[in-house]
Amino acid sequence: EKPLFEFKKVKPIFVRRFGKKSEHIEAMYIAENEKEIKAIQFFVTKELEEKIKKEHNLLAHLEKSYFRGRGELRLRIIKVI
């Protein structure tokens, strides 16, 4: 089982939809060390997209993606509170 991380009172610097039908979402956050952290969630509703654009608490797993042959660490969003 993957560890679940909680991030309190976060707000992304940008949010965008992606996928063939724009059904997924990517949000970019800035960490305390000023590095960018990407978070994604698949099959997102319009309501969740609006919620994620505002300050929120975030529950997420850390994962390594190899999409398009590039390795990158990112957050997989589990819940937006």
Coordinates of N, CA, C and O in Angstrom, one line a residue:
E1 N 0.8 -1.2 0.0 CA 0.0 0.0 0.0 C 0.9 1.3 0.0 O 1.9 1.3 0.7
K2 N 0.5 2.2 -0.8 CA 1.3 3.5 -0.9 C 1.0 4.4 0.2 O -0.2 4.5 0.7
P3 N 2.0 5.1 0.7 CA 1.7 6.2 1.7 C 0.8 7.3 1.2 O 0.9 7.6 0.0
L4 N 0.0 7.8 2.0 CA -0.9 8.9 1.6 C -0.4 10.1 2.3 O -0.2 10.2 3.5
F5 N -0.2 11.2 1.5 CA 0.3 12.5 2.1 C -0.8 13.5 2.1 O -1.7 13.5 1.2
E6 N -0.8 14.3 3.1 CA -1.8 15.4 3.2 C -1.1 16.7 3.1 O -0.1 17.0 3.9
F7 N -1.6 17.6 2.3 CA -1.0 18.9 2.1 C -2.2 19.9 2.5 O -3.2 19.9 1.9
K8 N -1.9 20.7 3.5 CA -2.9 21.6 4.0 C -2.8 23.0 3.4 O -1.7 23.6 3.2
K9 N -4.0 23.6 3.1 CA -4.1 24.9 2.6 C -3.2 25.2 1.4 O -2.4 26.1 1.5
V10 N -3.3 24.5 0.4 CA -2.5 24.6 -0.8 C -3.4 25.2 -1.9 O -4.6 25.1 -1.9
K11 N -2.8 25.9 -2.8 CA -3.4 26.5 -4.0 C -2.5 26.4 -5.2 O -1.3 26.8 -5.1
P12 N -2.9 25.8 -6.3 CA -2.0 25.6 -7.4 C -1.7 26.9 -8.1 O -2.5 27.9 -8.1
I13 N -0.6 27.0 -8.8 CA -0.2 28.2 -9.6 C -0.9 28.1 -10.9 O -1.1 29.1 -11.6
F14 N -1.2 26.9 -11.4 CA -2.1 26.7 -12.6 C -2.7 25.4 -12.6 O -2.3 24.4 -12.0
V15 N -3.8 25.3 -13.3 CA -4.6 24.1 -13.5 C -4.9 23.9 -15.0 O -5.3 24.9 -15.6
R16 N -4.7 22.7 -15.5 CA -5.1 22.5 -16.9 C -5.7 21.2 -17.1 O -5.4 20.2 -16.4
R17 N -6.6 21.1 -18.1 CA -7.2 19.8 -18.5 C -6.3 19.1 -19.6 O -5.7 19.8 -20.3
F18 N -6.3 17.8 -19.6 CA -5.6 17.1 -20.7 C -6.3 15.8 -21.0 O -7.2 15.4 -20.2
G19 N -5.9 15.1 -22.0 CA -6.5 13.9 -22.4 C -7.3 14.1 -23.7 O -7.6 15.3 -24.0
K20 N -7.7 13.1 -24.4 CA -8.4 13.2 -25.7 C -9.7 14.0 -25.5 O -10.1 14.7 -26.4
K21 N -10.4 13.8 -24.4 CA -11.7 14.5 -24.2 C -11.5 15.5 -23.0 O -12.5 15.9 -22.5
S22 N -10.3 15.9 -22.7 CA -10.1 16.8 -21.6 C -10.7 16.3 -20.3 O -11.2 17.1 -19.5
E23 N -10.6 15.0 -20.1 CA -11.3 14.4 -18.9 C -10.3 14.3 -17.7 O -10.8 14.0 -16.6
H24 N -9.1 14.7 -17.8 CA -8.1 14.6 -16.7 C -7.6 16.0 -16.4 O -7.8 16.9 -17.2
I25 N -7.0 16.1 -15.2 CA -6.5 17.4 -14.8 C -5.1 17.3 -14.2 O -4.7 16.3 -13.7
E26 N -4.4 18.4 -14.5 CA -3.0 18.6 -14.0 C -3.0 19.9 -13.2 O -3.5 20.9 -13.7
A27 N -2.4 19.9 -12.0 CA -2.3 21.1 -11.2 C -0.8 21.2 -10.8 O -0.2 20.2 -10.5
M28 N -0.3 22.4 -10.8 CA 1.1 22.7 -10.5 C 1.1 23.5 -9.2 O 0.5 24.5 -9.1
Y29 N 1.9 23.0 -8.2 CA 2.0 23.7 -6.9 C 3.5 24.1 -6.8 O 4.4 23.5 -7.4
I30 N 3.7 25.0 -5.9 CA 5.1 25.4 -5.5 C 5.4 24.9 -4.1 O 4.6 25.2 -3.2
A31 N 6.4 24.1 -3.9 CA 6.8 23.6 -2.6 C 7.5 24.7 -1.8 O 7.9 25.8 -2.3
E32 N 7.7 24.4 -0.5 CA 8.4 25.4 0.3 C 9.8 25.7 -0.2 O 10.3 26.8 0.1
N33 N 10.4 24.8 -0.8 CA 11.8 25.0 -1.4 C 11.7 25.7 -2.8 O 12.7 25.8 -3.5
E34 N 10.5 26.1 -3.1 CA 10.2 26.9 -4.4 C 10.4 26.0 -5.6 O 10.4 26.5 -6.7
K35 N 10.4 24.7 -5.5 CA 10.4 23.8 -6.7 C 8.9 23.5 -7.0 O 8.0 23.4 -6.2
E36 N 8.7 23.3 -8.3 CA 7.4 22.9 -8.8 C 7.0 21.5 -8.5 O 7.9 20.6 -8.7
I37 N 5.8 21.2 -8.1 CA 5.3 19.9 -7.9 C 4.0 19.7 -8.7 O 3.1 20.4 -8.6
K38 N 4.1 18.7 -9.6 CA 2.9 18.4 -10.5 C 2.0 17.4 -9.8 O 2.5 16.4 -9.2
A39 N 0.7 17.6 -9.9 CA -0.3 16.7 -9.4 C -1.3 16.4 -10.5 O -1.7 17.3 -11.2
I40 N -1.7 15.1 -10.6 CA -2.7 14.8 -11.6 C -3.8 14.0 -11.0 O -3.7 13.3 -10.0
Q41 N -5.0 14.1 -11.7 CA -6.1 13.2 -11.4 C -6.8 12.9 -12.7 O -7.0 13.8 -13.5
F42 N -7.2 11.6 -12.8 CA -7.9 11.2 -14.0 C -9.5 11.3 -13.8 O -9.9 11.1 -12.7
F43 N -10.2 11.6 -14.9 CA -11.6 11.6 -14.9 C -12.2 12.6 -13.9 O -12.9 12.2 -13.0
V44 N -11.9 13.8 -14.1 CA -12.3 14.9 -13.2 C -13.6 15.6 -13.6 O -13.8 15.9 -14.8
T45 N -14.5 15.9 -12.6 CA -15.7 16.6 -12.9 C -15.4 18.1 -12.9 O -14.4 18.6 -12.4
K46 N -16.3 18.9 -13.5 CA -16.2 20.3 -13.5 C -16.2 20.9 -12.1 O -15.4 21.8 -11.8
E47 N -17.0 20.3 -11.2 CA -17.0 20.7 -9.8 C -15.7 20.6 -9.1 O -15.3 21.4 -8.4
L48 N -15.0 19.4 -9.4 CA -13.7 19.2 -8.8 C -12.7 20.2 -9.3 O -11.8 20.7 -8.6
E49 N -12.8 20.4 -10.6 CA -11.8 21.4 -11.2 C -12.0 22.7 -10.6 O -11.0 23.4 -10.3
E50 N -13.2 23.2 -10.3 CA -13.4 24.5 -9.7 C -12.9 24.5 -8.2 O -12.3 25.5 -7.8
K51 N -13.1 23.4 -7.5 CA -12.6 23.2 -6.2 C -11.1 23.3 -6.1 O -10.5 23.9 -5.2
I52 N -10.4 22.6 -7.0 CA -9.0 22.5 -7.0 C -8.3 23.9 -7.3 O -7.2 24.1 -6.9
K53 N -9.0 24.8 -8.0 CA -8.4 26.1 -8.3 C -8.4 27.0 -7.1 O -7.6 28.0 -7.1
K54 N -9.1 26.7 -6.0 CA -9.2 27.5 -4.8 C -8.3 26.8 -3.8 O -7.9 25.7 -3.9
E55 N -8.0 27.6 -2.7 CA -7.2 27.0 -1.6 C -8.0 25.7 -1.1 O -9.2 25.8 -0.9
H56 N -7.2 24.6 -0.8 CA -7.8 23.4 -0.4 C -6.8 22.5 0.4 O -5.6 22.8 0.4
N57 N -7.3 21.5 1.0 CA -6.4 20.4 1.5 C -6.4 19.3 0.5 O -7.4 19.0 -0.2
L58 N -5.2 18.7 0.3 CA -5.0 17.7 -0.7 C -4.5 16.4 -0.1 O -3.6 16.4 0.7
L59 N -5.1 15.3 -0.5 CA -4.6 14.0 -0.2 C -4.1 13.4 -1.5 O -4.8 13.3 -2.5
A60 N -2.8 12.9 -1.4 CA -2.2 12.4 -2.7 C -1.2 11.3 -2.4 O -0.6 11.3 -1.3
H61 N -1.0 10.4 -3.3 CA 0.2 9.5 -3.3 C 1.3 10.1 -4.2 O 1.0 10.8 -5.1
L62 N 2.5 9.7 -3.8 CA 3.6 10.1 -4.7 C 3.9 8.9 -5.6 O 3.8 7.7 -5.2
E63 N 4.0 9.2 -6.9 CA 4.3 8.2 -7.9 C 5.3 8.6 -8.9 O 5.6 9.8 -9.1
K64 N 5.9 7.7 -9.6 CA 6.9 7.9 -10.6 C 6.2 7.6 -11.9 O 5.7 6.5 -12.1
S65 N 6.1 8.6 -12.8 CA 5.5 8.4 -14.1 C 6.6 8.2 -15.2 O 7.6 8.8 -15.1
Y66 N 6.3 7.3 -16.2 CA 7.3 7.1 -17.3 C 6.6 7.5 -18.6 O 6.9 7.0 -19.6
F67 N 5.6 8.3 -18.5 CA 4.8 8.7 -19.7 C 5.8 9.3 -20.7 O 6.6 10.2 -20.4
R68 N 5.7 8.9 -22.0 CA 6.5 9.3 -23.1 C 8.0 9.1 -22.8 O 8.9 9.8 -23.3
G69 N 8.3 8.0 -22.1 CA 9.7 7.7 -21.8 C 10.4 8.5 -20.8 O 11.6 8.3 -20.6
R70 N 9.8 9.5 -20.3 CA 10.4 10.4 -19.3 C 10.0 10.0 -17.9 O 8.9 9.8 -17.6
G71 N 11.0 9.9 -17.0 CA 10.7 9.6 -15.6 C 10.5 10.9 -14.9 O 11.3 11.8 -15.0
E72 N 9.4 11.0 -14.2 CA 9.1 12.2 -13.3 C 8.4 11.8 -12.1 O 7.5 10.9 -12.1
L73 N 8.7 12.4 -11.0 CA 7.9 12.3 -9.8 C 6.8 13.2 -9.8 O 6.9 14.4 -10.2
R74 N 5.6 12.7 -9.4 CA 4.4 13.6 -9.3 C 3.5 13.1 -8.3 O 3.7 12.0 -7.7
L75 N 2.5 13.9 -8.0 CA 1.5 13.5 -7.0 C 0.3 13.0 -7.8 O -0.1 13.5 -8.8
R76 N -0.3 11.9 -7.3 CA -1.6 11.4 -7.8 C -2.7 11.8 -6.8 O -2.7 11.3 -5.7
I77 N -3.5 12.7 -7.2 CA -4.5 13.2 -6.3 C -5.5 12.1 -6.0 O -6.1 11.4 -6.8
I78 N -5.8 12.0 -4.7 CA -6.8 11.0 -4.2 C -8.0 11.7 -3.8 O -9.1 11.3 -4.1
K79 N -7.9 12.9 -3.1 CA -9.0 13.6 -2.6 C -8.7 15.1 -2.4 O -7.6 15.4 -2.0
V80 N -9.6 16.0 -2.8 CA -9.5 17.4 -2.6 C -10.6 17.8 -1.5 O -11.8 17.5 -1.7
I81 N -10.1 18.3 -0.4 CA -11.0 18.7 0.7 C -11.2 20.2 0.8 O -10.2 20.9 0.8

